[in-house]
Amino acid sequence: MPEIRGYATHAAGAELLAYRYEVGELGADEVQVRISHCGICRSDLHLIDNDWQVSKFPFVPGHEIVGTVEAVGKAVQKLQPGERVGVGWQSGSCGNCTWCRSGKENLCPDSQPTCVHRNGGFADAVRVPARFIIPIPEALESENAAPLLCAGITVYTPLRTYGVSPASRVAIVGVGGLGHLALQFARVFGAEVTAFSTSPAKEEEARAMGAHHFCNSRESKGMKALGGSLDLIISTVNADQDWSAFLTTLRPEGVLCLVGAPSRPLQIPGSLLIQAARTVSGSNTGSPLALAEMLDVAARHKVKAQTERFPMGRVNEAVAKVRKGAVRYRAVLAN
Ligand SMILES: [Zn+2]
Ligand SMILES: [Zn+2]
């Protein structure tokens, strides 16, 4: 039996240990990818800790995967061994529902994540249905491409959903793993870009990544000055915020879109939504088609994940650093 070697945690919150698992014959629709790089996402930590009560142990995390096609199943066309490809958060969907049929597989009620009830990318290889394999444009380095497959698409999708254009004023809450990519993409879309952060030390970097303006969201003066001016706010943070203050910075019909999940339910006065027909929304990753488009945009417009590389064998050190929020801005494991 062939086997795949990776790292698994055997109980909620435990260290990752070297782990081998046997694989049988490759499924007709499957592709085996030899992994060169795998990013570490916040969701991996939530799954390691079983915060969402869906993790099965032993659990192999990892869903920002870049590698090369090693083998393809009998029914797979258009993918050749040696081709460089990526795999993101999703690795399966029903294929039949309204969402799958309209090219929004990420919204399928039966969506299957790459590392939930499947073994993920903290390993030397992974098996994924061909539908969810995304070619990587030549111009992107594998290490920088990996975080785009979850973090990148997560912030790219709302820019597309809400039709961001050069006429738009867009703000990004949080300059971190997601936020540093959101600033770059928003700038590429032609918007006037504001970075909201509570760390004044990040101002210079935020501006270098595309922000025209920087606003410390704890300072009411700056928030007031923005009053009623923004079309779209993408919030990438998990910390609870003064959501009312953010809503007042939105123009009529403006949207506050969450891609990071705050721990507590949002406290929002209805009047702030009603008066100016504002919307609070959420967004999750993107379809395979959207992923391919996002990578193409990143390649052509030089959107680049700022990464910190760790050898796969130092996975625990890397995970610990991500937990501390000390990585600038995305950790990537390399084989
Ligand atoms: Zn992720
Ligand atoms: Zn479906």
Tab-separated table of N, CA, C and O in Angstrom, residues 47-154:
chain	number	residue	atom	x	y	z
A	47	LEU	N	-9.421	24.166	13.969
A	47	LEU	CA	-9.671	22.733	13.776
A	47	LEU	C	-8.765	21.894	14.693
A	47	LEU	O	-9.198	20.883	15.246
A	48	ILE	N	-7.514	22.318	14.865
A	48	ILE	CA	-6.613	21.620	15.796
A	48	ILE	C	-7.235	21.625	17.191
A	48	ILE	O	-7.223	20.623	17.907
A	49	ASP	N	-7.807	22.753	17.571
A	49	ASP	CA	-8.396	22.900	18.911
A	49	ASP	C	-9.815	22.333	19.000
A	49	ASP	O	-10.429	22.344	20.064
A	50	ASN	N	-10.336	21.869	17.880
A	50	ASN	CA	-11.714	21.383	17.767
A	50	ASN	C	-12.741	22.410	18.244
A	50	ASN	O	-13.771	22.070	18.822
A	51	ASP	N	-12.467	23.676	17.979
A	51	ASP	CA	-13.374	24.760	18.373
A	51	ASP	C	-14.736	24.631	17.700
A	51	ASP	O	-15.738	25.127	18.217
A	52	TRP	N	-14.757	24.037	16.514
A	52	TRP	CA	-16.007	23.969	15.756
A	52	TRP	C	-16.686	22.593	15.895
A	52	TRP	O	-17.678	22.327	15.223
A	53	GLN	N	-16.089	21.731	16.746
A	53	GLN	CA	-16.674	20.404	17.029
A	53	GLN	C	-16.858	19.554	15.767
A	53	GLN	O	-17.780	18.750	15.691
A	54	VAL	N	-15.997	19.739	14.784
A	54	VAL	CA	-16.095	18.914	13.569
A	54	VAL	C	-14.814	18.122	13.317
A	54	VAL	O	-14.768	17.297	12.403
A	55	SER	N	-13.783	18.337	14.133
A	55	SER	CA	-12.496	17.695	13.868
A	55	SER	C	-12.544	16.226	14.280
A	55	SER	O	-13.141	15.873	15.292
A	56	LYS	N	-11.910	15.386	13.450
A	56	LYS	CA	-11.755	13.971	13.796
A	56	LYS	C	-10.278	13.719	13.962
A	56	LYS	O	-9.475	14.157	13.127
A	57	PHE	N	-9.916	13.029	15.021
A	57	PHE	CA	-8.495	12.778	15.305
A	57	PHE	C	-8.140	11.341	14.969
A	57	PHE	O	-8.974	10.469	15.128
A	58	PRO	N	-6.914	11.043	14.498
A	58	PRO	CA	-5.857	12.006	14.209
A	58	PRO	C	-6.245	12.961	13.068
A	58	PRO	O	-6.857	12.534	12.105
A	59	PHE	N	-5.845	14.207	13.261
A	59	PHE	CA	-6.259	15.262	12.343
A	59	PHE	C	-5.036	15.880	11.651
A	59	PHE	O	-4.111	16.350	12.304
A	60	VAL	N	-5.027	15.857	10.317
A	60	VAL	CA	-3.947	16.466	9.524
A	60	VAL	C	-4.467	17.788	8.962
A	60	VAL	O	-5.314	17.796	8.074
A	61	PRO	N	-3.989	18.936	9.493
A	61	PRO	CA	-4.482	20.232	9.010
A	61	PRO	C	-3.896	20.582	7.635
A	61	PRO	O	-3.092	19.820	7.086
A	62	GLY	N	-4.267	21.757	7.156
A	62	GLY	CA	-3.628	22.294	5.948
A	62	GLY	C	-4.550	22.423	4.767
A	62	GLY	O	-5.041	21.420	4.241
A	63	HIS	N	-4.806	23.688	4.334
A	63	HIS	CA	-5.690	23.898	3.180
A	63	HIS	C	-5.236	25.096	2.349
A	63	HIS	O	-6.052	25.759	1.719
A	64	GLU	N	-3.945	25.387	2.386
A	64	GLU	CA	-3.366	26.388	1.473
A	64	GLU	C	-2.182	25.695	0.804
A	64	GLU	O	-1.035	25.944	1.115
A	65	ILE	N	-2.531	24.788	-0.099
A	65	ILE	CA	-1.566	23.820	-0.605
A	65	ILE	C	-1.074	24.187	-2.000
A	65	ILE	O	-1.879	24.477	-2.890
A	66	VAL	N	0.242	24.129	-2.181
A	66	VAL	CA	0.811	24.234	-3.525
A	66	VAL	C	1.749	23.051	-3.728
A	66	VAL	O	2.483	22.658	-2.814
A	67	GLY	N	1.710	22.473	-4.910
A	67	GLY	CA	2.581	21.343	-5.221
A	67	GLY	C	2.491	21.002	-6.689
A	67	GLY	O	2.029	21.816	-7.492
A	68	THR	N	2.926	19.795	-7.011
A	68	THR	CA	2.845	19.376	-8.408
A	68	THR	C	2.017	18.099	-8.512
A	68	THR	O	2.006	17.265	-7.600
A	69	VAL	N	1.331	17.986	-9.634
A	69	VAL	CA	0.516	16.791	-9.869
A	69	VAL	C	1.451	15.590	-9.944
A	69	VAL	O	2.428	15.583	-10.700
A	70	GLU	N	1.141	14.582	-9.130
A	70	GLU	CA	1.980	13.383	-9.102
A	70	GLU	C	1.310	12.243	-9.859
A	70	GLU	O	1.966	11.483	-10.563
A	71	ALA	N	-0.002	12.145	-9.710
A	71	ALA	CA	-0.739	11.083	-10.401
A	71	ALA	C	-2.177	11.535	-10.588
A	71	ALA	O	-2.702	12.301	-9.773
A	72	VAL	N	-2.797	11.083	-11.657
A	72	VAL	CA	-4.199	11.435	-11.891
A	72	VAL	C	-5.031	10.173	-12.072
A	72	VAL	O	-4.551	9.165	-12.601
A	73	GLY	N	-6.285	10.228	-11.592
A	73	GLY	CA	-7.204	9.104	-11.751
A	73	GLY	C	-7.600	8.915	-13.207
A	73	GLY	O	-7.368	9.797	-14.049
A	74	LYS	N	-8.221	7.762	-13.482
A	74	LYS	CA	-8.531	7.367	-14.874
A	74	LYS	C	-9.412	8.376	-15.598
A	74	LYS	O	-9.287	8.582	-16.797
A	75	ALA	N	-10.321	9.015	-14.855
A	75	ALA	CA	-11.288	9.911	-15.520
A	75	ALA	C	-10.792	11.357	-15.596
A	75	ALA	O	-11.511	12.224	-16.091
A	76	VAL	N	-9.602	11.615	-15.085
A	76	VAL	CA	-9.133	13.014	-15.032
A	76	VAL	C	-8.507	13.415	-16.358
A	76	VAL	O	-7.599	12.742	-16.860
A	77	GLN	N	-9.035	14.522	-16.905
A	77	GLN	CA	-8.468	15.061	-18.137
A	77	GLN	C	-7.861	16.422	-17.824
A	77	GLN	O	-8.182	17.028	-16.808
A	78	LYS	N	-7.025	16.886	-18.689
A	78	LYS	CA	-6.496	18.255	-18.610
A	78	LYS	C	-5.510	18.504	-17.473
A	78	LYS	O	-5.111	19.640	-17.266
A	79	LEU	N	-5.186	17.513	-16.686
A	79	LEU	CA	-4.138	17.711	-15.676
A	79	LEU	C	-3.066	16.661	-15.919
A	79	LEU	O	-3.374	15.467	-16.068
A	80	GLN	N	-1.822	17.135	-15.985
A	80	GLN	CA	-0.712	16.231	-16.302
A	80	GLN	C	0.253	16.151	-15.129
A	80	GLN	O	0.478	17.172	-14.464
A	81	PRO	N	0.832	14.981	-14.891
A	81	PRO	CA	1.871	14.894	-13.868
A	81	PRO	C	2.954	15.950	-14.117
A	81	PRO	O	3.321	16.217	-15.267
A	82	GLY	N	3.396	16.582	-13.049
A	82	GLY	CA	4.429	17.614	-13.150
A	82	GLY	C	3.881	19.027	-13.151
A	82	GLY	O	4.601	19.983	-12.886
A	83	GLU	N	2.577	19.161	-13.442
A	83	GLU	CA	1.958	20.493	-13.486
A	83	GLU	C	1.862	21.071	-12.073
A	83	GLU	O	1.521	20.367	-11.127
A	84	ARG	N	2.166	22.381	-11.961
A	84	ARG	CA	2.093	23.019	-10.635
A	84	ARG	C	0.663	23.466	-10.353
A	84	ARG	O	0.044	24.157	-11.163
A	85	VAL	N	0.159	23.071	-9.197
A	85	VAL	CA	-1.255	23.326	-8.885
A	85	VAL	C	-1.427	23.725	-7.423
A	85	VAL	O	-0.523	23.572	-6.606
A	86	GLY	N	-2.625	24.205	-7.108
A	86	GLY	CA	-2.960	24.565	-5.741
A	86	GLY	C	-4.288	23.963	-5.312
A	86	GLY	O	-5.104	23.563	-6.140
A	87	VAL	N	-4.468	23.878	-3.999
A	87	VAL	CA	-5.716	23.415	-3.403
A	87	VAL	C	-6.031	24.362	-2.246
A	87	VAL	O	-5.146	24.672	-1.450
A	88	GLY	N	-7.276	24.817	-2.174
A	88	GLY	CA	-7.665	25.736	-1.108
A	88	GLY	C	-8.540	25.071	-0.061
A	88	GLY	O	-8.450	23.862	0.177
A	89	TRP	N	-9.401	25.860	0.557
A	89	TRP	CA	-10.240	25.387	1.667
A	89	TRP	C	-11.176	24.249	1.242
A	89	TRP	O	-11.442	23.329	1.991
A	90	GLN	N	-11.690	24.323	0.000
A	90	GLN	CA	-12.729	23.373	-0.400
A	90	GLN	C	-12.185	22.266	-1.288
A	90	GLN	O	-11.401	22.513	-2.201
A	91	SER	N	-12.648	21.043	-1.032
A	91	SER	CA	-12.241	19.909	-1.863
A	91	SER	C	-13.414	19.053	-2.299
A	91	SER	O	-13.217	17.941	-2.796
A	92	GLY	N	-14.622	19.526	-2.096
A	92	GLY	CA	-15.762	18.732	-2.539
A	92	GLY	C	-17.050	19.513	-2.407
A	92	GLY	O	-17.156	20.427	-1.585
A	93	SER	N	-18.017	19.185	-3.276
A	93	SER	CA	-19.362	19.767	-3.181
A	93	SER	C	-20.285	18.821	-3.927
A	93	SER	O	-19.822	17.913	-4.625
A	94	CYS	N	-21.614	19.037	-3.786
A	94	CYS	CA	-22.549	18.045	-4.334
A	94	CYS	C	-22.542	18.024	-5.857
A	94	CYS	O	-22.806	16.997	-6.466
A	95	GLY	N	-22.265	19.167	-6.487
A	95	GLY	CA	-22.231	19.209	-7.951
A	95	GLY	C	-23.589	19.390	-8.597
A	95	GLY	O	-23.680	19.570	-9.811
A	96	ASN	N	-24.669	19.353	-7.800
A	96	ASN	CA	-26.017	19.381	-8.381
A	96	ASN	C	-26.895	20.526	-7.923
A	96	ASN	O	-27.906	20.823	-8.550
A	97	CYS	N	-26.547	21.168	-6.817
A	97	CYS	CA	-27.455	22.181	-6.256
A	97	CYS	C	-27.375	23.480	-7.069
A	97	CYS	O	-26.521	23.643	-7.942
A	98	THR	N	-28.260	24.397	-6.759
A	98	THR	CA	-28.292	25.704	-7.434
A	98	THR	C	-26.924	26.366	-7.396
A	98	THR	O	-26.475	26.959	-8.374
A	99	TRP	N	-26.260	26.263	-6.240
A	99	TRP	CA	-24.993	26.968	-6.039
A	99	TRP	C	-23.892	26.313	-6.849
A	99	TRP	O	-23.113	27.009	-7.502
A	100	CYS	N	-23.837	25.003	-6.838
A	100	CYS	CA	-22.830	24.300	-7.641
A	100	CYS	C	-23.047	24.578	-9.126
A	100	CYS	O	-22.109	24.843	-9.868
A	101	ARG	N	-24.326	24.548	-9.547
A	101	ARG	CA	-24.625	24.735	-10.975
A	101	ARG	C	-24.385	26.165	-11.435
A	101	ARG	O	-24.219	26.411	-12.620
A	102	SER	N	-24.400	27.100	-10.493
A	102	SER	CA	-24.157	28.483	-10.915
A	102	SER	C	-22.716	28.911	-10.632
A	102	SER	O	-22.409	30.107	-10.605
A	103	GLY	N	-21.840	27.942	-10.421
A	103	GLY	CA	-20.421	28.268	-10.258
A	103	GLY	C	-20.100	28.906	-8.917
A	103	GLY	O	-19.159	29.678	-8.801
A	104	LYS	N	-20.920	28.607	-7.900
A	104	LYS	CA	-20.648	29.108	-6.552
A	104	LYS	C	-20.516	27.919	-5.605
A	104	LYS	O	-21.196	27.838	-4.572
A	105	GLU	N	-19.635	26.992	-5.986
A	105	GLU	CA	-19.485	25.761	-5.212
A	105	GLU	C	-19.192	26.030	-3.741
A	105	GLU	O	-19.512	25.223	-2.871
A	106	ASN	N	-18.552	27.177	-3.455
A	106	ASN	CA	-18.210	27.479	-2.064
A	106	ASN	C	-19.452	27.691	-1.188
A	106	ASN	O	-19.353	27.661	0.029
A	107	LEU	N	-20.606	27.898	-1.833
A	107	LEU	CA	-21.839	28.087	-1.060
A	107	LEU	C	-22.685	26.819	-1.013
A	107	LEU	O	-23.786	26.814	-0.458
A	108	CYS	N	-22.198	25.720	-1.579
A	108	CYS	CA	-22.933	24.445	-1.574
A	108	CYS	C	-23.165	23.995	-0.126
A	108	CYS	O	-22.240	23.983	0.677
A	109	PRO	N	-24.407	23.614	0.218
A	109	PRO	CA	-24.664	23.138	1.584
A	109	PRO	C	-23.853	21.886	1.923
A	109	PRO	O	-23.618	21.603	3.094
A	110	ASP	N	-23.428	21.148	0.904
A	110	ASP	CA	-22.627	19.943	1.146
A	110	ASP	C	-21.143	20.163	0.852
A	110	ASP	O	-20.425	19.214	0.528
A	111	SER	N	-20.704	21.396	0.946
A	111	SER	CA	-19.287	21.699	0.711
A	111	SER	C	-18.397	20.892	1.660
A	111	SER	O	-18.702	20.750	2.839
A	112	GLN	N	-17.323	20.332	1.101
A	112	GLN	CA	-16.404	19.546	1.934
A	112	GLN	C	-15.040	20.229	1.983
A	112	GLN	O	-14.393	20.385	0.962
A	113	PRO	N	-14.643	20.642	3.179
A	113	PRO	CA	-13.335	21.277	3.311
A	113	PRO	C	-12.194	20.276	3.101
A	113	PRO	O	-12.353	19.079	3.314
A	114	THR	N	-11.054	20.825	2.670
A	114	THR	CA	-9.882	20.003	2.366
A	114	THR	C	-9.364	19.226	3.580
A	114	THR	O	-8.825	18.141	3.433
A	115	CYS	N	-9.523	19.787	4.775
A	115	CYS	CA	-8.962	19.089	5.934
A	115	CYS	C	-9.993	18.841	7.038
A	115	CYS	O	-9.656	18.798	8.206
A	116	VAL	N	-11.254	18.666	6.644
A	116	VAL	CA	-12.237	18.202	7.623
A	116	VAL	C	-12.745	16.855	7.119
A	116	VAL	O	-13.261	16.754	6.012
A	117	HIS	N	-12.544	15.817	7.916
A	117	HIS	CA	-12.870	14.438	7.552
A	117	HIS	C	-12.066	13.982	6.326
A	117	HIS	O	-12.446	13.060	5.620
A	118	ARG	N	-11.005	14.693	6.041
A	118	ARG	CA	-10.029	14.320	5.028
A	118	ARG	C	-8.690	14.736	5.604
A	118	ARG	O	-8.628	15.631	6.438
A	119	ASN	N	-7.632	14.134	5.072
A	119	ASN	CA	-6.299	14.530	5.524
A	119	ASN	C	-5.803	15.689	4.680
A	119	ASN	O	-5.832	15.645	3.457
A	120	GLY	N	-5.347	16.746	5.370
A	120	GLY	CA	-4.977	17.979	4.695
A	120	GLY	C	-3.521	18.054	4.285
A	120	GLY	O	-2.856	17.029	4.078
A	121	GLY	N	-3.039	19.279	4.187
A	121	GLY	CA	-1.782	19.563	3.502
A	121	GLY	C	-0.537	19.688	4.359
A	121	GLY	O	0.526	20.014	3.828
A	122	PHE	N	-0.621	19.432	5.679
A	122	PHE	CA	0.602	19.388	6.484
A	122	PHE	C	1.205	17.995	6.250
A	122	PHE	O	1.223	17.143	7.140
A	123	ALA	N	1.674	17.746	5.046
A	123	ALA	CA	2.062	16.401	4.621
A	123	ALA	C	2.908	16.487	3.365
A	123	ALA	O	3.124	17.573	2.825
A	124	ASP	N	3.379	15.324	2.904
A	124	ASP	CA	4.149	15.343	1.660
A	124	ASP	C	3.261	15.216	0.428
A	124	ASP	O	3.705	15.481	-0.685
A	125	ALA	N	2.002	14.788	0.645
A	125	ALA	CA	1.090	14.667	-0.498
A	125	ALA	C	-0.350	14.775	-0.019
A	125	ALA	O	-0.635	14.655	1.182
A	126	VAL	N	-1.250	15.008	-0.970
A	126	VAL	CA	-2.671	15.084	-0.644
A	126	VAL	C	-3.452	14.594	-1.858
A	126	VAL	O	-2.961	14.681	-2.991
A	127	ARG	N	-4.628	14.037	-1.605
A	127	ARG	CA	-5.490	13.602	-2.706
A	127	ARG	C	-6.762	14.436	-2.721
A	127	ARG	O	-7.420	14.569	-1.686
A	128	VAL	N	-7.097	14.960	-3.882
A	128	VAL	CA	-8.218	15.891	-4.004
A	128	VAL	C	-8.929	15.626	-5.335
A	128	VAL	O	-8.265	15.347	-6.340
A	129	PRO	N	-10.273	15.719	-5.373
A	129	PRO	CA	-10.970	15.592	-6.657
A	129	PRO	C	-10.485	16.673	-7.642
A	129	PRO	O	-10.253	17.817	-7.253
A	130	ALA	N	-10.372	16.294	-8.901
A	130	ALA	CA	-9.776	17.179	-9.917
A	130	ALA	C	-10.498	18.517	-10.036
A	130	ALA	O	-9.884	19.531	-10.341
A	131	ARG	N	-11.822	18.535	-9.775
A	131	ARG	CA	-12.607	19.771	-9.872
A	131	ARG	C	-12.069	20.886	-8.976
A	131	ARG	O	-12.328	22.057	-9.204
A	132	PHE	N	-11.396	20.488	-7.895
A	132	PHE	CA	-10.945	21.484	-6.913
A	132	PHE	C	-9.432	21.720	-6.960
A	132	PHE	O	-8.849	22.271	-6.039
A	133	ILE	N	-8.831	21.305	-8.063
A	133	ILE	CA	-7.411	21.561	-8.286
A	133	ILE	C	-7.301	22.835	-9.126
A	133	ILE	O	-7.945	22.949	-10.169
A	134	ILE	N	-6.488	23.781	-8.660
A	134	ILE	CA	-6.385	25.080	-9.325
A	134	ILE	C	-4.976	25.247	-9.899
A	134	ILE	O	-3.997	25.148	-9.146
A	135	PRO	N	-4.849	25.496	-11.207
A	135	PRO	CA	-3.504	25.721	-11.766
A	135	PRO	C	-2.892	26.999	-11.194
A	135	PRO	O	-3.606	27.966	-10.924
A	136	ILE	N	-1.595	27.001	-10.987
A	136	ILE	CA	-0.898	28.184	-10.442
A	136	ILE	C	-0.189	28.907	-11.593
A	136	ILE	O	0.634	28.299	-12.286
A	137	PRO	N	-0.483	30.199	-11.786
A	137	PRO	CA	0.202	30.943	-12.859
A	137	PRO	C	1.712	30.965	-12.645
A	137	PRO	O	2.180	31.020	-11.498
A	138	GLU	N	2.430	30.935	-13.748
A	138	GLU	CA	3.888	30.826	-13.702
A	138	GLU	C	4.549	31.963	-12.914
A	138	GLU	O	5.543	31.763	-12.226
A	139	ALA	N	3.959	33.163	-13.006
A	139	ALA	CA	4.594	34.336	-12.389
A	139	ALA	C	4.602	34.285	-10.858
A	139	ALA	O	5.329	35.046	-10.222
A	140	LEU	N	3.785	33.425	-10.261
A	140	LEU	CA	3.721	33.379	-8.794
A	140	LEU	C	4.715	32.372	-8.228
A	140	LEU	O	4.816	31.251	-8.720
A	141	GLU	N	5.438	32.788	-7.182
A	141	GLU	CA	6.294	31.861	-6.443
A	141	GLU	C	5.377	30.958	-5.610
A	141	GLU	O	4.392	31.436	-5.039
A	142	SER	N	5.736	29.696	-5.483
A	142	SER	CA	4.878	28.755	-4.744
A	142	SER	C	4.641	29.221	-3.310
A	142	SER	O	3.523	29.162	-2.791
A	143	GLU	N	5.699	29.700	-2.662
A	143	GLU	CA	5.570	30.115	-1.253
A	143	GLU	C	4.577	31.270	-1.104
A	143	GLU	O	3.805	31.313	-0.151
A	144	ASN	N	4.603	32.199	-2.050
A	144	ASN	CA	3.694	33.343	-1.971
A	144	ASN	C	2.295	32.997	-2.467
A	144	ASN	O	1.315	33.646	-2.084
A	145	ALA	N	2.208	31.996	-3.308
A	145	ALA	CA	0.896	31.601	-3.849
A	145	ALA	C	0.062	30.859	-2.806
A	145	ALA	O	-1.161	30.988	-2.780
A	146	ALA	N	0.730	30.090	-1.927
A	146	ALA	CA	-0.008	29.242	-0.977
A	146	ALA	C	-1.047	30.032	-0.163
A	146	ALA	O	-2.225	29.665	-0.146
A	147	PRO	N	-0.668	31.152	0.475
A	147	PRO	CA	-1.666	31.864	1.294
A	147	PRO	C	-2.809	32.472	0.480
A	147	PRO	O	-3.868	32.763	1.022
A	148	LEU	N	-2.602	32.646	-0.818
A	148	LEU	CA	-3.684	33.199	-1.639
A	148	LEU	C	-4.852	32.221	-1.723
A	148	LEU	O	-5.999	32.627	-1.907
A	149	LEU	N	-4.562	30.930	-1.550
A	149	LEU	CA	-5.585	29.906	-1.778
A	149	LEU	C	-6.679	29.887	-0.710
A	149	LEU	O	-7.753	29.342	-0.937
A	150	CYS	N	-6.405	30.466	0.467
A	150	CYS	CA	-7.502	30.663	1.427
A	150	CYS	C	-7.603	32.139	1.807
A	150	CYS	O	-8.612	32.780	1.563
A	151	ALA	N	-6.522	32.699	2.354
A	151	ALA	CA	-6.565	34.111	2.768
A	151	ALA	C	-6.872	35.019	1.580
A	151	ALA	O	-7.699	35.933	1.672
A	152	GLY	N	-6.221	34.773	0.463
A	152	GLY	CA	-6.377	35.629	-0.709
A	152	GLY	C	-7.796	35.609	-1.244
A	152	GLY	O	-8.417	36.658	-1.438
A	153	ILE	N	-8.336	34.427	-1.457
A	153	ILE	CA	-9.683	34.332	-2.036
A	153	ILE	C	-10.735	34.856	-1.054
A	153	ILE	O	-11.757	35.406	-1.461
A	154	THR	N	-10.475	34.714	0.228
A	154	THR	CA	-11.427	35.178	1.244
A	154	THR	C	-11.663	36.683	1.136
A	154	THR	O	-12.792	37.156	1.288
